[in-house]
Structure formats: C-alpha cells, structure tokens
Tab-separated table of C-alpha atoms in Angstrom:
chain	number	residue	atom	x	y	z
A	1	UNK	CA	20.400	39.329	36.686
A	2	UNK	CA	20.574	38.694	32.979
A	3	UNK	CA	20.015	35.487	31.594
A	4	UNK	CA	20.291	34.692	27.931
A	5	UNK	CA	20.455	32.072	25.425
A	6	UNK	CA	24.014	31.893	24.198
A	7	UNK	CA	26.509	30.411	21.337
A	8	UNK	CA	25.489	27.003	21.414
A	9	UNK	CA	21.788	27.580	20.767
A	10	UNK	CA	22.568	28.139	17.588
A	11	UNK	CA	21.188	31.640	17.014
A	12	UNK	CA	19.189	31.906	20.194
A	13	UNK	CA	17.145	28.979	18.589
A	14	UNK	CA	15.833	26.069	20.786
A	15	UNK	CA	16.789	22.338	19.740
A	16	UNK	CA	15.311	20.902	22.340
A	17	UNK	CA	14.688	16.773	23.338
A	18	UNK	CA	10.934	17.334	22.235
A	19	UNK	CA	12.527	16.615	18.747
A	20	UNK	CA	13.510	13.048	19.906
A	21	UNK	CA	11.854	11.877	22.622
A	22	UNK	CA	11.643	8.043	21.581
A	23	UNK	CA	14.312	6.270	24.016
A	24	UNK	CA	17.532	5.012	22.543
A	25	UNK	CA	19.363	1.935	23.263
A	26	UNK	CA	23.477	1.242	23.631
A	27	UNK	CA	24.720	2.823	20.029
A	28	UNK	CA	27.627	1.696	17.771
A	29	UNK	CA	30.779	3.744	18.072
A	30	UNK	CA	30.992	6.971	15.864
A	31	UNK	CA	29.610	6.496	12.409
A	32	UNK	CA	30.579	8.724	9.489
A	33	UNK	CA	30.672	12.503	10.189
A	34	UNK	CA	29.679	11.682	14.221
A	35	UNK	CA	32.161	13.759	16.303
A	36	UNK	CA	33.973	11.909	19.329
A	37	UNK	CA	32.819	12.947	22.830
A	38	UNK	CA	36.008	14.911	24.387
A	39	UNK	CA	38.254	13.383	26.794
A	40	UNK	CA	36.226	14.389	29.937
A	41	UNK	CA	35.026	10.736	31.308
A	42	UNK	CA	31.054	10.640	31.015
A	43	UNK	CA	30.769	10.211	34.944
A	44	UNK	CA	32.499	13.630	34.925
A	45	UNK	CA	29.942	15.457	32.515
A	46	UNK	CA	27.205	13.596	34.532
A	47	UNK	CA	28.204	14.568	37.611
A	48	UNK	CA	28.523	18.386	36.885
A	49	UNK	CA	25.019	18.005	35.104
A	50	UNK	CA	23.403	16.952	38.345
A	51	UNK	CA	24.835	19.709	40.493
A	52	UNK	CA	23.559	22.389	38.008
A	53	UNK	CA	20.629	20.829	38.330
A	54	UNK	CA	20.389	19.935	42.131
A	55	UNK	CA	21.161	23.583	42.971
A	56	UNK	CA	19.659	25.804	40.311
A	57	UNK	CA	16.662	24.229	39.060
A	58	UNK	CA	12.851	26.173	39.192
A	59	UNK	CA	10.799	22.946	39.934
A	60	UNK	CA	12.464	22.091	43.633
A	61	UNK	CA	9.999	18.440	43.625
A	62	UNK	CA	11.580	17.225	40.130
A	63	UNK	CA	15.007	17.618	41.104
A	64	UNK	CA	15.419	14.626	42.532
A	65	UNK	CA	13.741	12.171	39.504
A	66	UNK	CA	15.834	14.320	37.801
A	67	UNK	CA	19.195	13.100	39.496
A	68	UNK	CA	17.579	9.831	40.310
A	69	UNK	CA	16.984	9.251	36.207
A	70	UNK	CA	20.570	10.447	35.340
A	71	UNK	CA	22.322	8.291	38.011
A	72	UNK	CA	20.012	5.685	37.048
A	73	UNK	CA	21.379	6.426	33.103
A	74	UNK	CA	25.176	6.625	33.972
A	75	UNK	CA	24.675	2.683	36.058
A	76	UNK	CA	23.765	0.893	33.472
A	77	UNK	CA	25.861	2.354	30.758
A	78	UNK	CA	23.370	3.947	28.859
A	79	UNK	CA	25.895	7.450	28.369
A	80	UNK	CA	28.799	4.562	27.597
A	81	UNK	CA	28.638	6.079	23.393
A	82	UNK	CA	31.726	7.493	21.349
A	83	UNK	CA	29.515	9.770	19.335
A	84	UNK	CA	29.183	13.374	21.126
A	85	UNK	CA	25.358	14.022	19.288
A	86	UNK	CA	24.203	10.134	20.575
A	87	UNK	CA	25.718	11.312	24.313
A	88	UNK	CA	23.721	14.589	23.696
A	89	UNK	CA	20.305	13.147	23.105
A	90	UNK	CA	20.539	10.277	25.544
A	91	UNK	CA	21.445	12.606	28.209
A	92	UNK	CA	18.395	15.102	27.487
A	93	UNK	CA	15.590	12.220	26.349
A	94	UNK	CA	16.134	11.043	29.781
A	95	UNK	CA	15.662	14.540	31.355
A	96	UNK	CA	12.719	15.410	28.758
A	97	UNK	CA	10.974	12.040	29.999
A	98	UNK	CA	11.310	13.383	33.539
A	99	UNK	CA	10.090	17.262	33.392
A	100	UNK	CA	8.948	17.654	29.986
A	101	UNK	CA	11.118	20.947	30.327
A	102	UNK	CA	12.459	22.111	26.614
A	103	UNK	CA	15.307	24.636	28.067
A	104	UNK	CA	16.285	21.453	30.125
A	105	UNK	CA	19.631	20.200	27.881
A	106	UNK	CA	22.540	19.435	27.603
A	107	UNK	CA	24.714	21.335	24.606
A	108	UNK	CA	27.894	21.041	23.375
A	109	UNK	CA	29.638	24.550	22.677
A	110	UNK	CA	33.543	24.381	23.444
A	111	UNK	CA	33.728	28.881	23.028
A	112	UNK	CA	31.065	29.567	25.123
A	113	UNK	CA	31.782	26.823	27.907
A	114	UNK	CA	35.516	28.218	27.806
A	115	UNK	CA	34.061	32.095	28.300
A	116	UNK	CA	31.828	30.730	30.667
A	117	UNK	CA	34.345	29.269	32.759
A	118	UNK	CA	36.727	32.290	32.805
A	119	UNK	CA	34.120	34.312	33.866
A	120	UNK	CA	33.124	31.951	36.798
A	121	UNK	CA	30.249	33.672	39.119
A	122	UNK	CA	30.038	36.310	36.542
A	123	UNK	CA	28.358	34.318	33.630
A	124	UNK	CA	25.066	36.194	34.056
A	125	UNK	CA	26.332	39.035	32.614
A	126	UNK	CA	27.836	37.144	29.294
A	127	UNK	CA	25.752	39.521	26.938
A	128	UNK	CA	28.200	42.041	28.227
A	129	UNK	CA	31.695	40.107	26.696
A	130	UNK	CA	33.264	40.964	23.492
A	131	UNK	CA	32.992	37.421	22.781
A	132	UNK	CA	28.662	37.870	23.072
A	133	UNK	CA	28.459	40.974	21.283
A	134	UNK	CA	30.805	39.675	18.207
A	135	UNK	CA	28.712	36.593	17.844
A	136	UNK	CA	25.173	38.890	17.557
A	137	UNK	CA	27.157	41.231	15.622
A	138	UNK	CA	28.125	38.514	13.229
A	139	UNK	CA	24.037	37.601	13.416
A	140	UNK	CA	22.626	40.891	12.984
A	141	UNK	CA	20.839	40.865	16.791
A	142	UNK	CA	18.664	38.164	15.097
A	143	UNK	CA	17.421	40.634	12.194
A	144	UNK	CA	17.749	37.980	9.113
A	145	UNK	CA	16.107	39.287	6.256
A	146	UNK	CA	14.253	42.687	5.508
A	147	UNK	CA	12.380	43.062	1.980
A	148	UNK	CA	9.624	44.806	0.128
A	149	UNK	CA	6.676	42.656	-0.803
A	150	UNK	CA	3.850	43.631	-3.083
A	151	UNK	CA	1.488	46.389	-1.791
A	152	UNK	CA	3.778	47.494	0.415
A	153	UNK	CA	3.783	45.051	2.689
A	154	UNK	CA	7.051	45.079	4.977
A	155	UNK	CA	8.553	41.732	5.695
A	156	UNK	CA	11.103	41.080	8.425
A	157	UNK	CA	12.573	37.869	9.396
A	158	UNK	CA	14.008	38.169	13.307
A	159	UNK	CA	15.423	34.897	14.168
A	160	UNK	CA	16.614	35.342	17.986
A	161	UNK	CA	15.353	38.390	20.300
A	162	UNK	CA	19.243	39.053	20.952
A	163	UNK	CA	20.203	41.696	23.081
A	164	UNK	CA	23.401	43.439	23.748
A	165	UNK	CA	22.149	46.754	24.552
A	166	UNK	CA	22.704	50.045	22.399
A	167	UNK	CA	24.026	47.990	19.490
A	168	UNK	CA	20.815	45.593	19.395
A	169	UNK	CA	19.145	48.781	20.067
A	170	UNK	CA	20.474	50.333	17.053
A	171	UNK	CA	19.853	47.662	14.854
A	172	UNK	CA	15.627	47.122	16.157
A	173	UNK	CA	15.640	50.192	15.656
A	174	UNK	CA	16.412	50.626	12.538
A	175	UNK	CA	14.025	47.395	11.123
A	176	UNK	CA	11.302	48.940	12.913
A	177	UNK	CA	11.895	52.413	10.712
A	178	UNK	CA	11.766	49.865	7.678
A	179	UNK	CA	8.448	48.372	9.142
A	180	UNK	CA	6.846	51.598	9.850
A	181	UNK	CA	7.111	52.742	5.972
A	182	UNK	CA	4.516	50.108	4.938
A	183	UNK	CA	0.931	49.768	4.479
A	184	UNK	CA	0.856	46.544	6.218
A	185	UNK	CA	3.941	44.526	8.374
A	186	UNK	CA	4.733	41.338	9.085
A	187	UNK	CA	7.096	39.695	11.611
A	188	UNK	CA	8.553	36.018	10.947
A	189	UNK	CA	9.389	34.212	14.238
A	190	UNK	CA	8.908	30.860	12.642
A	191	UNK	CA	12.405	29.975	12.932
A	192	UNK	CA	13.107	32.027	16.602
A	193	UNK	CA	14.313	29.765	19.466
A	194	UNK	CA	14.118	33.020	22.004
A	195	UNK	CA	16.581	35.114	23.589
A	196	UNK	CA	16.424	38.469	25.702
A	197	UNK	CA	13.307	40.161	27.658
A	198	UNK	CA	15.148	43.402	26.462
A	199	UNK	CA	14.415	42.398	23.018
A	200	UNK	CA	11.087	41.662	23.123
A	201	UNK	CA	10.474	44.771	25.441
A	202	UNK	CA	12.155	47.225	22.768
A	203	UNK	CA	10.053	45.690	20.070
A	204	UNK	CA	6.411	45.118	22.134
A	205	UNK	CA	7.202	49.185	22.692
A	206	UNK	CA	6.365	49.745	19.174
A	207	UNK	CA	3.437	48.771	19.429
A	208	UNK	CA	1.823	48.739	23.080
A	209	UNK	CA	1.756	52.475	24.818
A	210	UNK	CA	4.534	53.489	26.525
A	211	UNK	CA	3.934	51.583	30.599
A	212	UNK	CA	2.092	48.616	29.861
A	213	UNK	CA	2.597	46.470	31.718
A	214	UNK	CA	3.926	43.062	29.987
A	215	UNK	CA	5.119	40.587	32.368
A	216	UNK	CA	6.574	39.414	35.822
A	217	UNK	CA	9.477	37.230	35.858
A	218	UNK	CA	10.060	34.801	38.957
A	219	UNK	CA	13.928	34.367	39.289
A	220	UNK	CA	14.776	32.220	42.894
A	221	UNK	CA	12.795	34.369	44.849
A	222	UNK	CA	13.005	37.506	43.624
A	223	UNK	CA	10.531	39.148	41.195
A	224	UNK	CA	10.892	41.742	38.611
A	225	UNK	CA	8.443	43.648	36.588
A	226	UNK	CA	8.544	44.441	32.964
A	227	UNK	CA	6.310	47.053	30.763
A	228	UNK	CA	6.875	48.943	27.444
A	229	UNK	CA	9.408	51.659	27.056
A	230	UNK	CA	8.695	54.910	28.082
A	231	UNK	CA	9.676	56.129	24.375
A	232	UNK	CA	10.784	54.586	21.105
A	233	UNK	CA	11.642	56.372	18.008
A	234	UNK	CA	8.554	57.455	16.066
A	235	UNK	CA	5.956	56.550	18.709
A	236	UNK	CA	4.010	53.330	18.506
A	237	UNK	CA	3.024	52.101	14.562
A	238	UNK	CA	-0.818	51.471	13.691
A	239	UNK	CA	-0.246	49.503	10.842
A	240	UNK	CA	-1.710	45.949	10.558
A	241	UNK	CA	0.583	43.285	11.966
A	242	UNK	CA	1.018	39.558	11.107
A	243	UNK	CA	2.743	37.562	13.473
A	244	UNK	CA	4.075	34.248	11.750
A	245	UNK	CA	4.808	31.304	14.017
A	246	UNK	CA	5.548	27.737	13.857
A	247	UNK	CA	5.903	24.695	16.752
A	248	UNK	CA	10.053	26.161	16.684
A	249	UNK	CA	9.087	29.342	18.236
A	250	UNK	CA	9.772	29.511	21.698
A	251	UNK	CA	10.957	31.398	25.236
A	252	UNK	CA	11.391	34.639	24.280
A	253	UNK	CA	9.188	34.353	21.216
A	254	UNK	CA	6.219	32.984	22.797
A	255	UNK	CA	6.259	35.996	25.362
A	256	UNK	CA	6.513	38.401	22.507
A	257	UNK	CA	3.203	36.557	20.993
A	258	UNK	CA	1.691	36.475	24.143
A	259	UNK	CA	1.751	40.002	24.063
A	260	UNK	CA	0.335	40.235	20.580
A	261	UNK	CA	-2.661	38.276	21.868
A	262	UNK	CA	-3.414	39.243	24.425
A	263	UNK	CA	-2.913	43.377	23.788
A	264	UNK	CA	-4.115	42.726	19.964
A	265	UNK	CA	-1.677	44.611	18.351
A	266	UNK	CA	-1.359	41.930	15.607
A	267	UNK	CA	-2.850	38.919	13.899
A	268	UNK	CA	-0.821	35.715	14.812
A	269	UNK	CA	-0.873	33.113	11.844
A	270	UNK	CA	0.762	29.955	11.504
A	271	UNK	CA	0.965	26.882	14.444
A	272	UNK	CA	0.872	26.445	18.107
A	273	UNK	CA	3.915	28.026	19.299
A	274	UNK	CA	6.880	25.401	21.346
A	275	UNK	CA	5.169	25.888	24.912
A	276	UNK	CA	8.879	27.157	26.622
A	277	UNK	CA	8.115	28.939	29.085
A	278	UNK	CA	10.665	29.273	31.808
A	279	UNK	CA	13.779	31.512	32.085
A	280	UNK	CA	17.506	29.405	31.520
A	281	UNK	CA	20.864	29.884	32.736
A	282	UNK	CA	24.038	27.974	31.007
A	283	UNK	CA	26.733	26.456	33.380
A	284	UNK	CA	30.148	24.832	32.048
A	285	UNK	CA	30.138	21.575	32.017
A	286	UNK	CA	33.663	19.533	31.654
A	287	UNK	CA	34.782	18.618	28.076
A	288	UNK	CA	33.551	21.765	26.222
A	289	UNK	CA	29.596	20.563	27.151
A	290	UNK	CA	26.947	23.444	28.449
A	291	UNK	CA	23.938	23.083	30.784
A	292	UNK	CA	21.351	24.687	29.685
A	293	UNK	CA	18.550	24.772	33.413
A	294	UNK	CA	15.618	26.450	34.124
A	295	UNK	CA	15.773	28.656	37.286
A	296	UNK	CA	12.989	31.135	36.812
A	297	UNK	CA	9.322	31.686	35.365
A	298	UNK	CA	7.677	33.956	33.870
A	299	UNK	CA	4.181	35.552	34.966
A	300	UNK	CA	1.665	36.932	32.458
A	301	UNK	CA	-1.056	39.980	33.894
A	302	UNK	CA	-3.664	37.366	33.808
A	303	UNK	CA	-1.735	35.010	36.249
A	304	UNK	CA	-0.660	32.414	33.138
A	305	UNK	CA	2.272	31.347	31.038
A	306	UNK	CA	2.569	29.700	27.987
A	307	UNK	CA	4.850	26.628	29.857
A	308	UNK	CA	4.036	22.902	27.898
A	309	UNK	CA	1.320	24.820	25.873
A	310	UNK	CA	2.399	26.817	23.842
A	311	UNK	CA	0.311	30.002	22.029
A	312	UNK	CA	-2.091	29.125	19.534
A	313	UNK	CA	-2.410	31.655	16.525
A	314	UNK	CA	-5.160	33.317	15.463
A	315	UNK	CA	-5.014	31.437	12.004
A	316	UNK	CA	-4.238	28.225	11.635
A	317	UNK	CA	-2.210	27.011	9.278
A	318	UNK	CA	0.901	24.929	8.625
A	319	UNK	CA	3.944	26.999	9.193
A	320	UNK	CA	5.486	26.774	5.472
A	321	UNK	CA	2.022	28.632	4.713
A	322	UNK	CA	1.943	31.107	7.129
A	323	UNK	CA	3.629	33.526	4.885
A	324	UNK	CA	1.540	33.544	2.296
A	325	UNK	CA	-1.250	33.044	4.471
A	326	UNK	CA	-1.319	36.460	6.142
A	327	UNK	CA	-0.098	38.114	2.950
A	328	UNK	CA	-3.755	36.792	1.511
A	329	UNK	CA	-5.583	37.985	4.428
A	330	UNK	CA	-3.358	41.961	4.169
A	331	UNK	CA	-3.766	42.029	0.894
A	332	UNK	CA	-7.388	41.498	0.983
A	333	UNK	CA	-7.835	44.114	3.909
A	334	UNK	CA	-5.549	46.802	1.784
A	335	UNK	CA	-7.780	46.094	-1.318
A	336	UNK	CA	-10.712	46.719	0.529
A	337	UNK	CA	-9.523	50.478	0.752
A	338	UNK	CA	-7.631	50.895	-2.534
A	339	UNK	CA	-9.238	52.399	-5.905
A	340	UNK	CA	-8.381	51.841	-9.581
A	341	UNK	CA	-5.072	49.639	-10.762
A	342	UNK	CA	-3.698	49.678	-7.212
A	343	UNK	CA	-7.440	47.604	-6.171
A	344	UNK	CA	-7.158	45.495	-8.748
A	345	UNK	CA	-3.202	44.815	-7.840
A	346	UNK	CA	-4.210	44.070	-4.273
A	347	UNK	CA	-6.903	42.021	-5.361
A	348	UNK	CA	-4.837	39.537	-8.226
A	349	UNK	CA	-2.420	39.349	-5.431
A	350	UNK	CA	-4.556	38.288	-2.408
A	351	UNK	CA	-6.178	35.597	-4.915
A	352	UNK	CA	-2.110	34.656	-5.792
A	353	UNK	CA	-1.418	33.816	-2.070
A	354	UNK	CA	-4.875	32.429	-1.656
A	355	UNK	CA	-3.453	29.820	-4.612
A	356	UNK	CA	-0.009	29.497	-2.728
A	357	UNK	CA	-2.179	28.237	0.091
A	358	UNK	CA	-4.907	26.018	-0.846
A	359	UNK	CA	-3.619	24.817	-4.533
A	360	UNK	CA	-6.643	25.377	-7.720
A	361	UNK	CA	-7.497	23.265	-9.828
A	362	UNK	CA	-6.638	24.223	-13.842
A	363	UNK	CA	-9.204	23.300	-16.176
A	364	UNK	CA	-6.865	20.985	-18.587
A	365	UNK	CA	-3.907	19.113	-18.343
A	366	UNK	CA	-0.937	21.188	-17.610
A	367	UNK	CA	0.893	19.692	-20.755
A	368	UNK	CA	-2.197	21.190	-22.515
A	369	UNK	CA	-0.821	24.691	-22.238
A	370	UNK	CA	2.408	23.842	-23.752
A	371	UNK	CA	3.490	25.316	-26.557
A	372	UNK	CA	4.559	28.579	-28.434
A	373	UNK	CA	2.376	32.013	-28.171
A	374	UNK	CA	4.006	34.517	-30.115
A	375	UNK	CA	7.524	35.640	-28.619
A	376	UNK	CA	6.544	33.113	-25.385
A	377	UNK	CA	7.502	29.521	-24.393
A	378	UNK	CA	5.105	27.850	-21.857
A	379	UNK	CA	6.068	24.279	-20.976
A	380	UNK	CA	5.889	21.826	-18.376
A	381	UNK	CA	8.721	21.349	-15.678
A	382	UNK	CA	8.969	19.146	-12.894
A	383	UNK	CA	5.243	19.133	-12.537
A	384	UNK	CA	5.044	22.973	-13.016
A	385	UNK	CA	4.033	25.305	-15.797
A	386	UNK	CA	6.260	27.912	-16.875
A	387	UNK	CA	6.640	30.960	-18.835
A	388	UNK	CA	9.487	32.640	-20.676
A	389	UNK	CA	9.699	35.443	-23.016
A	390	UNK	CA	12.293	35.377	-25.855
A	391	UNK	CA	16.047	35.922	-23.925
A	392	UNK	CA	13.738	36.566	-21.075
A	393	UNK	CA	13.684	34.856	-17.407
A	394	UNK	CA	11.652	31.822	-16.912
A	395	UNK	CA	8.808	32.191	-14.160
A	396	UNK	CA	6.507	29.426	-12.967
A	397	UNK	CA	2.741	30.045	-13.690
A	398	UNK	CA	0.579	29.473	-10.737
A	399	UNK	CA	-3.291	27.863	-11.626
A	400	UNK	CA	-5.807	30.074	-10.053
A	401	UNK	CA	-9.033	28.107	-11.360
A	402	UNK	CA	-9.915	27.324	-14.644
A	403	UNK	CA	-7.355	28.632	-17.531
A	404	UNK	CA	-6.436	31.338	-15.575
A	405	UNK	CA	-2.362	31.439	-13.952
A	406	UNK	CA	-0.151	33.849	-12.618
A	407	UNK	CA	2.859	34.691	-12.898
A	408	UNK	CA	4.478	33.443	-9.561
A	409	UNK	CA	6.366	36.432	-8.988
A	410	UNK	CA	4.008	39.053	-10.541
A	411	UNK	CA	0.506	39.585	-9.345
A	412	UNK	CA	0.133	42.979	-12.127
A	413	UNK	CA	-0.097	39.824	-14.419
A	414	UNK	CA	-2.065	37.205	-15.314
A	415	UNK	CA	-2.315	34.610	-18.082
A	416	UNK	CA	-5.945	33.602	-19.475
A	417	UNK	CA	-5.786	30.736	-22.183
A	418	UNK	CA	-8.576	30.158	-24.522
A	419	UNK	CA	-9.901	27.928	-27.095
A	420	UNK	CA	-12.586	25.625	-27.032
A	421	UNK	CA	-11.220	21.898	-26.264
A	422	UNK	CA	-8.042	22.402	-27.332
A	423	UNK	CA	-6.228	25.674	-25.886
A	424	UNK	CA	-6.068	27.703	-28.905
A	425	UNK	CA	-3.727	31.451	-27.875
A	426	UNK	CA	-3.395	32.938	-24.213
A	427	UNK	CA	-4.117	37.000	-23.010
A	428	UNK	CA	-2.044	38.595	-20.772
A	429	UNK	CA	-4.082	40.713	-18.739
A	430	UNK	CA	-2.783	43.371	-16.181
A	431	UNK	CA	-3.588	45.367	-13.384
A	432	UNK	CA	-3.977	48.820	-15.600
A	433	UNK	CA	-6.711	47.241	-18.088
A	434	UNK	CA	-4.408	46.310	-21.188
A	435	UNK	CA	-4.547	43.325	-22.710
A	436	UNK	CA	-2.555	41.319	-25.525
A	437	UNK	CA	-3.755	38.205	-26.672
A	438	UNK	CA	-1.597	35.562	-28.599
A	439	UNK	CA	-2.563	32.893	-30.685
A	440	UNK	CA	-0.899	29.301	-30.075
A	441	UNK	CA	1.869	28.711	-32.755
C-alpha cells in the first residue's frame, strides 16, 4: 500500500489546524479575494467527512468525538459560511480540538479530488498517475535549491520527500552526487511538510549502512518493515551533516530526523520539529474538497514515534537562524583542520555567521562610518551600513565587534576603520595577508 501526500498539500507541505486553533464564530459572507465554497451543500461535504473518518481512522476510541463534534458543528450552523478557506478551518479546528491530529484535515484540491475519484479503490497507488508524476516533475521531487557556499560547504534545500520511483530516484540521486563533492553538507527541511517512506529511505541510505534497520509502519493491521538500501551510488558519504529544521517540518521529515538522531549521522539545528507522526490517506470529498485521515503509525527501533512531540534538534535556535547557525559551527570544525589563507577563510567566515546569529555591537554610530575612502562609498541604509566601490555593486557591511565589518557576502574580506574619536580611513584586510588602507575623504 502506498500512501502519500498529494496536490493539495501544497508541495507535500503540512498546513495543518495547529496554525489556527482559536475557535471561530458564524463569519460574514466572502470578503475580498475569499473563494465561494462549490455547489456541494455543506451537509454533503460533512457527511462524506465522517465516513472517511468512521471507517479509516488509526485511533478506533476518537472516532466517535470525532463524528459526535462534526455533527455537533453542522446542527448549529457553525459550517453555514460562503467563504471556502472559513469552511476549511472551521471544519479542521473542530477536529484539531478533538485528536490533536495534524494530518487530520480537510483540503480543498478540485485536480486531485477529480483523479482521486476516477481512480476509485485504486487511489493508493496515485504516485503511479501521469497526473502525480507531472506535478513532482514540475517540483523537482522536492529538490528546491542546490548551491555552493563558502568552504565548500554543499547546501540543498528538499522541500517534500516526493517519490515517484526511478524518476525521484534519478533526481536524489543526482543532489546527493552534488552533496558528496563537499567538505561539509547541509540539508534544509525547514520548509518540508513530508511525503514518501521511499524518499526518506533512498536518502537515510546515504548515510546509514546498507540494512539498518529504520522503522516499522502500522497500516490497519498489517506491519511492514523498512531499512536502508542495499546499495546507493557511491556508497554511504562521511562528510559532516547539518540537518536544518523548523516547527513546519513534519511526517516524513520528522522520520528522516529521527533517523539522524538517533543513528548520528548528522547534527540537527534549528526548532522542535511539527510532532506528525502518523501515516495519511486522501479520500474525495464532494465539491472538489479532500480528506486528508490518519490510518496508520509509524514504529521507531526503540518502540517510539515522534506523534504530538515532535524532534528536538541538537542546537537550538530559531529556524530563520538555523542556516547560518550550522554554517558557524562547519566552518569552525573545517578551520580547525585547514592551514594558511584557507584557515584564516574558514575562520573570518565562521565569525561572519556567528554575527548573522547573535548581532555585535560596533564601536560608533553607524552614521559614523559614513563617508568617502578613496574609490569607496560607505553609507547608511535602512539601518544598515554599506559598501560600494566606484561603478561597483553595493554590499551591506556586517559589525563583527568594535570597527571591524564584513562584507556580507565575502568572508576573504574585512573592513577595519580607524582613527581615534572620529573614524579617520578604513583597511581592507583579506584572507591572503594584504592589506590597503584608505584615508577618509
């Protein structure tokens, strides 16, 4: 049985009630931009809710306060709104209040309810369709963004574990060859909602030995076992891994950083990850609406899951930091190892992010360094310094401490103004030992 998040997840990403769980009273009818609920009748989409529910979902004892809070819902007229997104959080608030379950919604996705529905019994096997594999196609299997940072640290962004076999395959593949290359890696699931074991099984297999065992999903009475890949292209990397999460990441995601924990292939950083633990299936629902329901769970080697918990990383910090967080902490490990210019690279840089993260102090008033210095224009913008050379591009100086900055995109160079009380010229030092000082004009 395959089960998968689908089209109206919005790249395999959770948007779950646990972003709105304050009740809502009787609304106004559609306000500017609000789209119209379709012409099924609300008792209709109800009605088809509860079934999916009554018959499919993993918790058998909250199935009926489940129907009970719906039926209770439709009675008084609480789901009487014209706006589809008001229907859609009233509907899941009430079921979030009742099992605290964040793959427990409601969604509205006219293309993949349609494909659902002409597929009938068949919709486990969606990933299958030409319509699934065009819409991870069009997504890249989740890969969003590959680039080269400084040291040669290799950053990927992977936004939904999606799976369609060979061609997601392909494409992990082929960002894990990018990943190997580097001195250090690291792996953004901030903004992943989840998707397919298969995914996360393919990528844990770069890193875990080939048979380890990973986890044990529960699907209505039947288990199945999951480890690593017997072989993946290359072998398993040893570089140093950074695992970036944030509260967003969840299902799929969190078993993926499970993994990393608990095997200690990688270093998570960031926040508590979403705490999504069970396995969902998507039924039709009337008027282009999809059920998202729990049926299954799965089982970690230690007997746990990560269900209304989440996975706490290994270093804490808010999840627009995390980035520069773990680029600090590889930069400083890859320093610790280097010799000459490259040291002293990995060194200014580590110090850079280490600014990024926890903001310094400069010694003067930022409009203090304004001013002319030689062919250079530093001035004050929106609360930041800057720097531009002559017909050059403008960069934004970051304060390290003191009257020392960098240049935000450039840790092979730093600025160092001097001058007693007033700042009196600036030197540009850099990695390789130069210098060139220039007076203030």
């Amino acid at each position: 049985m395959k089960i998968v998040l689908i089209a109206a997840l919005a790249a395999t990403c959770l948007a779950g009630p646990a972003l709105a769980q304050q009740p809502m009273g009787p609304g106004p009818g559609p306000g500017p931009g609000a789209v119209a609920v379709p012409a099924a009748s609300k008792a209709e989409i109800v009605a088809a809710i509860r079934k999916a529910i009554a018959e499919n979902y993993v918790l058998a004892d909250k199935r009926a306060p489940l129907d009970a809070a719906l039926a209770k819902g439709l009675k008084a007229g609480r789901y009487e709104v014209q706006d589809q997104g008001e229907l859609i959080r009233r509907i899941n608030d009430d079921l979030y209040a009742v099992a605290a379950d964040k793959h427990l919604q409601l969604l509205f996705d006219p293309a993949g309810s349609a494909e659902m529905a002409r597929r009938g019994s068949q919709r486990d096997d969606i990933e299958d369709t030409p319509f699934f594999k065009a819409m991870m196609r069009a997504r890249n299997y989740g890969i969003s963004e590959m680039k080269l940072l400084p040291g040669n640290v290799r950053y990927l962004r992977y936004d939904g574990f999606g799976w369609t076999g060979e061609e997601s395959q392909k494409a992990i593949d082929a960002a894990m060859a990018f990943l190997r290359d580097g001195d250090a890696a690291i792996l953004d699931l901030r903004t992943n909602g989840g998707g397919s074991p298969e995914a996360v099984k393919r990528i844990t297999s770069y890193f875990a030995p080939a048979g380890t065992r990973l986890v044990t999903f529960h699907m209505r009475g039947a288990t199945s076992d999951v480890s690593t890949s017997e072989a993946v292209p290359g072998g398993q990397m040893q570089l140093p891994l950074y695992v970036l999460t944030s509260n967003r990441a969840a299902s799929a995601a969190e078993e993926f950083v499970s993994h990393v924990a608990r095997l200690g292939f990688g270093t998570l950083v960031g926040e508590t990850t979403a705490g999504a633990a069970y396995r969902n299936e998507h039924f039709p629902l009337p008027g282009g609406y999809v059920m998202s329901v729990s049926v299954g769970y799965p089982e970690l080697p230690d007997g746990t899951n990560w269900e209304g918990k989440g996975v706490a990383p290994k270093i804490a910090v808010p999840a627009d930091k995390a980035l520069d967080r773990a680029l600090q902490d590889a930069a400083t490990a890859l320093a610790a190892k280097a010799q000459g210019p490259r040291r002293t690279e990995l060194e200014w840089a580590a110090a850079l992010y280490a600014a990024r993260v926890t903001a310094a102090a400069p010694a003067r008033p930022l409009a203090a360094y304004a001013g002319r210095y030689g062919p250079r224009t530093v001035a004050v913008e929106n609360g930041t310094l800057t720097w531009q050379r002559d017909g050059g591009i403008k960069s934004a100086l970051v304060p390290l401490g003191g009257d020392l900055f960098m240049l935000e995109a450039d840790p092979r160079s730093r600025m160092r103004f001097t001058g007693e009380g007033a700042v009196a010229g600036v030197t540009i030092e850099r990695t390789d030992g130069s210098s060139t000082p220039s007076p203030k004009g």
